[in-house]
Amino acid sequence: NRANLPKELNFVQEANNCKKIGEIFKNDAGVMVPKIYDKYSNDRIMTMEFMEGFSISDTEKIERFNLDKKKIARDLSTVFAKQIFVHGLSLIHISEPTRLLSISYAVFCLKKK
């Protein structure tokens, strides 16, 4: 919504949120959070590590890699719940989930274990 737009466009804040999420899940082998390159980032640009994967909405690839849709849903729910209920963070704001979440067949990425 319009009120959140300045927050969404402040990439320093977005980078900090990404780092917080990375810290939370640093010991979770099933979650990958891209590294932020501060040297090449500012309030208008966020530069992060490239991660191979595909959109969580790409059901064709989910089928091709024989991934369990129910497991993906459970894993994703667990990730969000851990952030909110264990760490008290409400950092997830997804206006276009297919752009922000991906599945690595090897996301934030939920990684196939």
Coordinates of C-alpha atoms in Angstrom, one line a residue:
N1 CA 0.0 0.0 0.0
R2 CA 1.0 3.6 -0.4
A3 CA 1.9 4.2 3.2
N4 CA 4.5 1.4 3.2
L5 CA 6.1 2.5 -0.1
P6 CA 8.8 4.6 1.4
K7 CA 9.8 1.7 3.7
E8 CA 9.8 -0.7 0.8
L9 CA 12.0 1.6 -1.3
N10 CA 14.5 2.1 1.5
F11 CA 17.1 -0.5 0.5
V12 CA 19.3 0.1 3.5
Q13 CA 16.4 -1.0 5.7
E14 CA 15.7 -3.9 3.4
A15 CA 19.3 -5.0 3.5
N16 CA 19.2 -4.8 7.3
N17 CA 16.1 -7.0 7.4
C18 CA 17.8 -9.5 5.1
K19 CA 20.8 -9.7 7.4
K20 CA 18.5 -10.2 10.4
I21 CA 16.8 -13.1 8.6
G22 CA 20.2 -14.5 7.6
E23 CA 21.3 -14.4 11.2
I24 CA 18.1 -16.2 12.4
F25 CA 18.6 -19.0 9.9
K26 CA 22.3 -19.3 9.7
N27 CA 22.3 -22.7 11.2
D28 CA 19.3 -24.0 9.2
A29 CA 20.6 -26.1 6.3
G30 CA 17.2 -25.7 4.6
V31 CA 17.1 -21.9 4.3
M32 CA 19.5 -19.8 2.3
V33 CA 19.6 -16.0 2.5
P34 CA 21.6 -14.1 0.0
K35 CA 24.6 -12.1 1.2
I36 CA 24.3 -8.4 1.0
Y37 CA 27.2 -6.4 -0.5
D38 CA 27.1 -3.2 1.5
K39 CA 30.0 -1.7 -0.5
Y40 CA 27.7 -1.7 -3.6
S41 CA 24.4 -0.8 -1.9
N42 CA 22.8 2.3 -0.6
D43 CA 19.2 3.6 0.1
R44 CA 18.3 3.3 -3.6
I45 CA 20.2 0.1 -4.6
M46 CA 20.6 -3.2 -2.8
T47 CA 23.3 -5.5 -4.3
M48 CA 23.1 -9.1 -3.2
E49 CA 24.5 -12.5 -3.9
F50 CA 23.0 -14.4 -6.9
M51 CA 21.4 -17.7 -6.0
E52 CA 20.4 -20.2 -8.5
G53 CA 16.8 -21.4 -8.2
F54 CA 13.3 -20.8 -9.6
S55 CA 10.1 -19.1 -8.6
I56 CA 8.0 -20.7 -5.9
S57 CA 5.0 -20.3 -8.3
D58 CA 6.7 -22.3 -11.1
T59 CA 4.7 -25.5 -10.6
E60 CA 6.1 -27.0 -13.8
K61 CA 9.6 -27.0 -12.3
I62 CA 8.4 -28.2 -9.0
E63 CA 6.9 -31.2 -10.8
R64 CA 10.0 -31.7 -12.9
F65 CA 12.3 -31.8 -9.8
N66 CA 9.7 -34.0 -8.1
L67 CA 9.4 -31.7 -5.1
D68 CA 6.8 -32.2 -2.5
K69 CA 4.4 -29.2 -2.5
K70 CA 3.0 -30.0 0.9
K71 CA 6.6 -30.1 2.3
I72 CA 7.3 -26.7 0.6
A73 CA 4.2 -25.2 2.2
R74 CA 5.2 -26.7 5.7
D75 CA 8.8 -25.4 5.4
L76 CA 7.7 -22.0 4.3
S77 CA 5.1 -21.7 7.1
T78 CA 7.8 -22.8 9.6
V79 CA 10.2 -20.2 8.4
F80 CA 7.6 -17.4 8.8
A81 CA 6.3 -18.7 12.1
K82 CA 9.9 -18.9 13.5
Q83 CA 10.5 -15.3 12.6
I84 CA 7.3 -14.0 14.1
F85 CA 6.7 -16.3 17.1
V86 CA 10.3 -17.2 18.2
H87 CA 12.1 -13.9 17.3
G88 CA 9.2 -11.5 17.4
L89 CA 10.0 -10.1 14.0
S90 CA 7.5 -9.2 11.3
L91 CA 10.0 -8.6 8.5
I92 CA 8.2 -10.4 5.8
H93 CA 6.3 -8.2 3.5
I94 CA 5.7 -9.9 0.2
S95 CA 3.8 -7.9 -2.4
E96 CA 4.9 -10.2 -5.2
P97 CA 5.8 -13.6 -3.6
T98 CA 7.0 -15.0 -6.9
R99 CA 9.8 -12.5 -7.1
L100 CA 11.1 -12.7 -3.6
L101 CA 10.8 -16.4 -2.9
S102 CA 12.6 -19.1 -4.8
I103 CA 13.3 -22.7 -4.5
S104 CA 16.9 -23.9 -4.9
Y105 CA 17.0 -27.4 -6.4
A106 CA 20.4 -28.0 -5.0
V107 CA 15.6 -18.8 -1.7
F108 CA 15.0 -17.9 0.7
C109 CA 15.1 -19.7 -0.4
L110 CA 14.0 -23.1 0.7
K111 CA 16.7 -25.5 -0.1
K112 CA 15.9 -29.1 -1.0
K113 CA 17.6 -31.2 1.7

